[in-house]
Amino acid sequence: RFFHPLPPPALPPAPASVSFEPTYPRLWSRTDWERHCSPSVRRYTRHLLCWNLSSTARRVFPAVCVQALWAAAVTTGVRAFLPALLVGSGTYVGAASILLGPTVFLLTLRANASLTRMLAVRAAWGKTVLHARTAAGLLTTYLLPLDPRGGIAALRCLCALGWSMKARQRSEDDGDVLGALLSEDEASWVVGRPKRDVALLGRVREIVARAAAMEGGIDFTPHGLLETALQDLDGCVGACESLYASPTPPTYTRHTSRVLTTWLALLPFALVGIFSPLAVVLVCMVASYVLIGIDEIGVEIEYPFPFMPMQQLSTVVMDDVIAQLEGAVFMPPLP
């Protein structure tokens, strides 16, 4: 009677898949895990056969082509105009090997920092699901019997929280979702706030505080538990906000890019006196694909908001809140 969840056609579209294989833009199922953890021979064969569908390969391919053209130009130019460089190639190879270690180390540190950021965002969303479910359970148990209108309004705000967080982190408009979940006055008020997800939590806190202040209202203990749950949700919103506004130090990223491109630019000079022109091009292409691929993955997961399964996670938050309400309404009496 009181609650109207979003109809399926009103849900915002899910983000496009960035890879043919199971990937982190969606929540995994048992089938995905079984496919991912298949025996090594089968897994490697599948990965090789689907190489042309790799999102990383598509993003790296232009840079690999540039490296191949540069290697071909260096090989041709050195053999035609600077044959003296063909002498002492072993020294050049040794120098390139010495520089390769620090370059890979920089790439590894950058990729690890980006992975830490991605995992932090995913952990914040996981905690959002947990704390929203906890807050919904407390609201249905302690607030709803005392103040049905206030309890339903608070539950509606919790349902909208995930969608509002998703909209802010992806620079989307959640006005239609808020209009479907909240009353007209509440939706208008929330839309006018600079941080709509924070406004939703503030609305829930105001409803809880009003219920605690009324005669015969919420006791001190459940009130404290609700405030703790709302504070935890505030922490999740703040964690995502901090990660969105604070990237990995750009100086580190720029330095890594300069070191990597310099090493790749000098690599053909080290190989031209050892391999044939075709072999030089192929080796440079493989080296650029491996190293630039690592850097590209680091760049992609450093800003994980466009690729996180926020569509599904927002749906999970809403469904869990609804499940808490339905469970309380239809719970059988004690025998």
Short mmCIF file of C-alpha atoms in Angstrom, two decimals:
data_model
loop_
_atom_site.label_atom_id
_atom_site.label_comp_id
_atom_site.label_asym_id
_atom_site.label_seq_id
_atom_site.Cartn_x
_atom_site.Cartn_y
_atom_site.Cartn_z
CA ARG A 1 0.00 0.00 0.00
CA PHE A 2 2.75 2.43 0.88
CA PHE A 3 5.63 1.37 -1.31
CA HIS A 4 6.01 1.46 -5.09
CA PRO A 5 9.38 0.21 -6.36
CA LEU A 6 10.74 1.38 -9.65
CA PRO A 7 9.19 -0.37 -12.66
CA PRO A 8 11.79 -2.16 -14.82
CA PRO A 9 11.44 0.21 -17.83
CA ALA A 10 12.36 3.17 -15.62
CA LEU A 11 15.72 1.74 -14.60
CA PRO A 12 18.72 3.56 -16.08
CA PRO A 13 20.59 1.55 -18.72
CA ALA A 14 23.42 -0.67 -17.57
CA PRO A 15 26.93 0.30 -18.71
CA ALA A 16 28.16 -1.32 -21.89
CA SER A 17 30.37 -4.34 -21.40
CA VAL A 18 34.03 -3.52 -21.84
CA SER A 19 35.16 -7.07 -22.47
CA PHE A 20 33.89 -10.25 -24.07
CA GLU A 21 34.97 -12.27 -21.04
CA PRO A 22 33.38 -11.90 -17.57
CA THR A 23 34.67 -8.65 -16.12
CA TYR A 24 34.12 -6.30 -13.19
CA PRO A 25 31.44 -4.00 -14.72
CA ARG A 26 28.86 -6.51 -13.50
CA LEU A 27 28.31 -8.70 -10.47
CA TRP A 28 29.54 -12.25 -10.96
CA SER A 29 27.51 -15.41 -10.71
CA ARG A 30 28.57 -19.00 -10.14
CA THR A 31 28.73 -19.50 -13.92
CA ASP A 32 31.18 -16.61 -14.25
CA TRP A 33 33.42 -18.05 -11.52
CA GLU A 34 33.38 -21.50 -13.04
CA ARG A 35 34.35 -20.05 -16.41
CA HIS A 36 37.04 -17.89 -14.85
CA CYS A 37 38.52 -20.77 -12.80
CA SER A 38 38.43 -23.37 -15.58
CA PRO A 39 41.50 -25.62 -16.11
CA SER A 40 44.58 -23.77 -17.32
CA VAL A 41 44.73 -25.25 -20.85
CA ARG A 42 41.08 -24.48 -21.51
CA ARG A 43 41.39 -21.02 -19.96
CA TYR A 44 44.51 -20.08 -21.94
CA THR A 45 42.99 -21.40 -25.17
CA ARG A 46 39.84 -19.35 -24.64
CA HIS A 47 41.84 -16.22 -23.86
CA LEU A 48 43.96 -16.63 -26.99
CA LEU A 49 40.97 -17.30 -29.24
CA CYS A 50 39.17 -14.23 -27.86
CA TRP A 51 42.23 -11.99 -28.10
CA ASN A 52 40.70 -9.91 -30.88
CA LEU A 53 37.74 -9.12 -28.58
CA SER A 54 39.92 -7.84 -25.74
CA SER A 55 39.11 -4.28 -24.67
CA THR A 56 42.72 -3.77 -23.55
CA ALA A 57 44.01 -4.91 -26.94
CA ARG A 58 41.68 -2.46 -28.70
CA ARG A 59 42.90 0.42 -26.57
CA VAL A 60 46.57 -0.49 -26.93
CA PHE A 61 46.50 -1.29 -30.65
CA PRO A 62 47.09 2.31 -31.92
CA ALA A 63 50.17 2.71 -29.71
CA VAL A 64 51.50 -0.69 -30.86
CA CYS A 65 51.09 0.39 -34.49
CA VAL A 66 53.01 3.60 -33.81
CA GLN A 67 55.79 1.57 -32.17
CA ALA A 68 55.92 -0.78 -35.18
CA LEU A 69 56.20 2.14 -37.60
CA TRP A 70 58.91 3.72 -35.46
CA ALA A 71 60.86 0.45 -35.28
CA ALA A 72 60.64 0.04 -39.07
CA ALA A 73 61.80 3.62 -39.62
CA VAL A 74 64.73 3.24 -37.20
CA THR A 75 65.80 -0.07 -38.72
CA THR A 76 65.70 1.32 -42.24
CA GLY A 77 67.40 4.60 -41.34
CA VAL A 78 70.20 3.04 -39.30
CA ARG A 79 71.04 0.45 -41.95
CA ALA A 80 71.00 3.09 -44.69
CA PHE A 81 72.57 6.15 -43.04
CA LEU A 82 74.16 5.15 -39.71
CA PRO A 83 75.76 1.73 -40.19
CA ALA A 84 78.27 2.53 -37.43
CA LEU A 85 75.51 1.96 -34.88
CA LEU A 86 75.36 -1.67 -35.92
CA VAL A 87 78.71 -2.20 -34.19
CA GLY A 88 78.57 -2.82 -30.43
CA SER A 89 74.94 -3.89 -30.36
CA GLY A 90 75.59 -5.98 -27.27
CA THR A 91 76.33 -2.82 -25.30
CA TYR A 92 73.03 -1.29 -26.40
CA VAL A 93 71.13 -4.42 -25.43
CA GLY A 94 72.76 -4.39 -21.98
CA ALA A 95 71.79 -0.77 -21.46
CA ALA A 96 68.22 -1.48 -22.51
CA SER A 97 68.06 -4.42 -20.10
CA ILE A 98 69.29 -2.25 -17.22
CA LEU A 99 66.61 0.36 -17.91
CA LEU A 100 63.87 -2.24 -18.29
CA GLY A 101 63.90 -3.13 -14.59
CA PRO A 102 63.09 0.37 -13.27
CA THR A 103 60.51 0.84 -16.02
CA VAL A 104 58.65 -2.34 -15.08
CA PHE A 105 58.94 -1.41 -11.40
CA LEU A 106 57.28 1.97 -12.06
CA LEU A 107 54.50 0.30 -14.03
CA THR A 108 53.94 -2.24 -11.26
CA LEU A 109 53.68 0.41 -8.56
CA ARG A 110 51.26 2.42 -10.66
CA ALA A 111 49.08 -0.60 -11.42
CA ASN A 112 49.02 -1.58 -7.74
CA ALA A 113 48.00 1.94 -6.72
CA SER A 114 45.20 1.91 -9.29
CA LEU A 115 44.04 -1.53 -8.16
CA THR A 116 43.92 -0.29 -4.56
CA ARG A 117 41.66 2.58 -5.64
CA MET A 118 39.33 0.25 -7.54
CA LEU A 119 39.07 -2.15 -4.60
CA ALA A 120 38.38 0.77 -2.25
CA VAL A 121 35.46 1.93 -4.41
CA ARG A 122 34.11 -1.61 -4.63
CA ALA A 123 34.44 -2.03 -0.84
CA ALA A 124 32.59 1.25 -0.26
CA TRP A 125 29.71 0.08 -2.43
CA GLY A 126 29.65 -3.29 -0.71
CA LYS A 127 29.41 -1.55 2.66
CA THR A 128 26.66 0.67 1.25
CA VAL A 129 24.59 -2.43 0.50
CA LEU A 130 25.27 -3.83 3.99
CA HIS A 131 24.56 -0.66 5.95
CA ALA A 132 21.48 0.23 3.89
CA ARG A 133 20.07 -3.22 4.61
CA THR A 134 20.86 -2.81 8.32
CA ALA A 135 19.26 0.64 8.45
CA ALA A 136 16.18 -0.64 6.61
CA GLY A 137 15.82 -3.50 9.08
CA LEU A 138 16.03 -1.12 12.04
CA LEU A 139 13.54 1.28 10.44
CA THR A 140 10.98 -1.44 9.77
CA THR A 141 11.38 -2.87 13.27
CA TYR A 142 11.46 0.25 15.43
CA LEU A 143 10.20 3.25 13.41
CA LEU A 144 7.51 1.84 11.13
CA PRO A 145 5.16 0.68 13.94
CA LEU A 146 5.38 4.11 15.60
CA ASP A 147 5.26 6.33 12.54
CA PRO A 148 4.19 4.51 9.34
CA ARG A 149 4.37 7.60 7.13
CA GLY A 150 7.81 8.55 8.41
CA GLY A 151 9.06 4.97 8.19
CA ILE A 152 7.94 4.62 4.56
CA ALA A 153 9.47 7.99 3.67
CA ALA A 154 12.78 6.95 5.25
CA LEU A 155 12.75 3.62 3.41
CA ARG A 156 12.08 5.40 0.13
CA CYS A 157 15.12 7.59 0.73
CA LEU A 158 17.26 4.51 1.36
CA CYS A 159 15.99 2.99 -1.88
CA ALA A 160 17.04 6.10 -3.77
CA LEU A 161 20.46 6.31 -2.11
CA GLY A 162 22.24 3.87 -4.43
CA TRP A 163 20.84 5.52 -7.55
CA SER A 164 21.83 8.96 -6.29
CA MET A 165 25.38 7.81 -5.47
CA LYS A 166 25.67 6.26 -8.93
CA ALA A 167 24.41 9.44 -10.60
CA ARG A 168 26.89 11.69 -8.78
CA GLN A 169 29.86 9.41 -9.42
CA ARG A 170 29.02 9.15 -13.13
CA SER A 171 27.77 12.72 -13.65
CA GLU A 172 24.30 11.45 -14.55
CA ASP A 173 20.86 12.87 -13.81
CA ASP A 174 18.82 10.90 -11.29
CA GLY A 175 15.81 13.21 -11.32
CA ASP A 176 13.51 10.62 -12.91
CA VAL A 177 14.53 7.97 -10.39
CA LEU A 178 14.01 10.32 -7.45
CA GLY A 179 10.64 11.33 -8.85
CA ALA A 180 9.58 7.69 -9.05
CA LEU A 181 10.75 6.75 -5.55
CA LEU A 182 10.01 9.87 -3.48
CA SER A 183 7.01 12.07 -2.99
CA GLU A 184 6.77 15.14 -5.18
CA ASP A 185 7.85 17.55 -2.44
CA GLU A 186 10.71 15.34 -1.27
CA ALA A 187 11.97 14.77 -4.81
CA SER A 188 11.90 18.50 -5.53
CA TRP A 189 13.82 19.23 -2.34
CA VAL A 190 16.45 16.55 -2.94
CA VAL A 191 16.97 17.58 -6.59
CA GLY A 192 17.69 21.12 -5.41
CA ARG A 193 20.47 20.03 -3.06
CA PRO A 194 24.12 20.10 -4.25
CA LYS A 195 24.78 16.55 -2.99
CA ARG A 196 21.63 14.54 -3.39
CA ASP A 197 22.91 11.36 -1.76
CA VAL A 198 23.91 13.31 1.34
CA ALA A 199 20.52 15.03 1.32
CA LEU A 200 18.77 11.65 1.29
CA LEU A 201 20.70 10.55 4.37
CA GLY A 202 19.93 13.86 6.02
CA ARG A 203 16.24 13.32 5.37
CA VAL A 204 16.35 9.87 6.99
CA ARG A 205 18.24 11.27 9.97
CA GLU A 206 15.65 14.02 10.41
CA ILE A 207 12.79 11.50 10.35
CA VAL A 208 14.54 9.31 12.92
CA ALA A 209 15.33 12.28 15.19
CA ARG A 210 11.72 13.45 15.05
CA ALA A 211 10.48 9.98 15.96
CA ALA A 212 12.94 9.81 18.86
CA ALA A 213 11.77 13.18 20.20
CA MET A 214 8.05 12.35 20.18
CA GLU A 215 6.39 10.96 23.30
CA GLY A 216 6.66 7.17 23.35
CA GLY A 217 9.05 7.33 20.38
CA ILE A 218 12.14 5.30 19.55
CA ASP A 219 14.20 4.28 22.55
CA PHE A 220 17.78 5.37 23.02
CA THR A 221 19.37 2.07 21.97
CA PRO A 222 17.66 1.62 18.57
CA HIS A 223 18.09 5.34 17.94
CA GLY A 224 21.82 4.93 18.48
CA LEU A 225 21.94 1.92 16.18
CA LEU A 226 20.15 3.84 13.46
CA GLU A 227 22.52 6.78 13.82
CA THR A 228 25.46 4.40 13.57
CA ALA A 229 24.08 2.86 10.39
CA LEU A 230 23.48 6.31 8.88
CA GLN A 231 26.97 7.40 9.90
CA ASP A 232 28.39 4.31 8.18
CA LEU A 233 26.44 5.17 5.02
CA ASP A 234 27.80 8.71 5.23
CA GLY A 235 31.28 7.19 5.40
CA CYS A 236 30.65 5.17 2.23
CA VAL A 237 29.47 8.26 0.38
CA GLY A 238 32.48 10.20 1.63
CA ALA A 239 34.91 7.45 0.62
CA CYS A 240 33.62 7.43 -2.96
CA GLU A 241 33.62 11.22 -3.01
CA SER A 242 37.26 11.31 -1.88
CA LEU A 243 38.39 8.74 -4.45
CA TYR A 244 36.49 10.56 -7.20
CA ALA A 245 38.17 13.87 -6.40
CA SER A 246 41.71 12.60 -5.66
CA PRO A 247 43.54 10.65 -8.39
CA THR A 248 46.90 8.96 -8.16
CA PRO A 249 49.42 11.85 -8.17
CA PRO A 250 49.60 12.93 -11.85
CA THR A 251 53.33 13.59 -11.52
CA TYR A 252 53.90 9.88 -10.95
CA THR A 253 51.72 9.01 -13.94
CA ARG A 254 53.50 11.48 -16.20
CA HIS A 255 56.94 10.29 -15.09
CA THR A 256 55.98 6.67 -15.76
CA SER A 257 54.68 7.56 -19.22
CA ARG A 258 57.86 9.47 -20.11
CA VAL A 259 60.16 6.69 -18.92
CA LEU A 260 58.13 4.07 -20.79
CA THR A 261 57.96 5.96 -24.07
CA THR A 262 61.67 6.79 -23.90
CA TRP A 263 62.58 3.13 -23.37
CA LEU A 264 60.33 2.02 -26.23
CA ALA A 265 61.78 4.71 -28.51
CA LEU A 266 65.35 3.55 -27.84
CA LEU A 267 64.57 -0.17 -28.04
CA PRO A 268 64.89 -0.45 -31.87
CA PHE A 269 68.40 1.04 -31.72
CA ALA A 270 69.46 -1.78 -29.36
CA LEU A 271 68.01 -4.50 -31.58
CA VAL A 272 68.85 -3.28 -35.07
CA GLY A 273 72.34 -4.81 -35.07
CA ILE A 274 71.19 -8.20 -33.76
CA PHE A 275 67.93 -9.10 -35.52
CA SER A 276 66.59 -8.78 -39.00
CA PRO A 277 64.37 -5.76 -39.77
CA LEU A 278 61.19 -7.87 -39.49
CA ALA A 279 62.31 -9.39 -36.18
CA VAL A 280 63.07 -5.92 -34.77
CA VAL A 281 59.56 -4.75 -35.63
CA LEU A 282 57.96 -7.85 -34.12
CA VAL A 283 59.97 -7.68 -30.89
CA CYS A 284 59.15 -3.99 -30.48
CA MET A 285 55.46 -4.67 -31.08
CA VAL A 286 55.38 -7.42 -28.45
CA ALA A 287 57.30 -5.29 -25.93
CA SER A 288 55.03 -2.30 -26.48
CA TYR A 289 51.90 -4.43 -26.20
CA VAL A 290 52.99 -5.91 -22.88
CA LEU A 291 54.23 -2.71 -21.24
CA ILE A 292 51.68 -0.28 -22.64
CA GLY A 293 48.97 -2.82 -21.81
CA ILE A 294 50.00 -2.79 -18.14
CA ASP A 295 49.97 1.01 -18.13
CA GLU A 296 46.60 1.11 -19.89
CA ILE A 297 45.03 -1.26 -17.37
CA GLY A 298 46.37 0.95 -14.57
CA VAL A 299 44.82 4.04 -16.17
CA GLU A 300 41.49 2.27 -16.65
CA ILE A 301 41.09 0.97 -13.10
CA GLU A 302 42.43 4.18 -11.53
CA TYR A 303 39.08 5.75 -12.45
CA PRO A 304 36.75 2.80 -11.87
CA PHE A 305 33.43 4.64 -11.63
CA PRO A 306 32.37 4.21 -15.29
CA PHE A 307 33.07 0.46 -15.14
CA MET A 308 31.87 -0.54 -11.66
CA PRO A 309 28.61 -2.56 -11.54
CA MET A 310 26.75 0.39 -10.01
CA GLN A 311 23.58 -0.42 -11.93
CA GLN A 312 23.35 -3.81 -10.28
CA LEU A 313 24.56 -2.56 -6.90
CA SER A 314 21.94 0.22 -6.86
CA THR A 315 19.31 -2.38 -7.67
CA VAL A 316 20.61 -4.58 -4.84
CA VAL A 317 20.36 -1.69 -2.35
CA MET A 318 16.78 -1.00 -3.42
CA ASP A 319 15.75 -4.66 -3.45
CA ASP A 320 17.25 -5.28 0.01
CA VAL A 321 15.35 -2.33 1.47
CA ILE A 322 12.13 -3.61 -0.10
CA ALA A 323 12.86 -7.11 1.19
CA GLN A 324 13.23 -5.77 4.73
CA LEU A 325 9.85 -4.04 4.47
CA GLU A 326 8.12 -7.04 2.94
CA GLY A 327 9.63 -9.34 5.54
CA ALA A 328 8.32 -7.19 8.37
CA VAL A 329 4.85 -6.82 6.85
CA PHE A 330 4.34 -10.49 6.03
CA MET A 331 6.24 -12.01 8.95
CA PRO A 332 4.12 -14.79 10.50
CA PRO A 333 3.05 -14.47 14.15
CA LEU A 334 4.82 -16.41 16.85
CA PRO A 335 3.39 -19.88 17.49
#
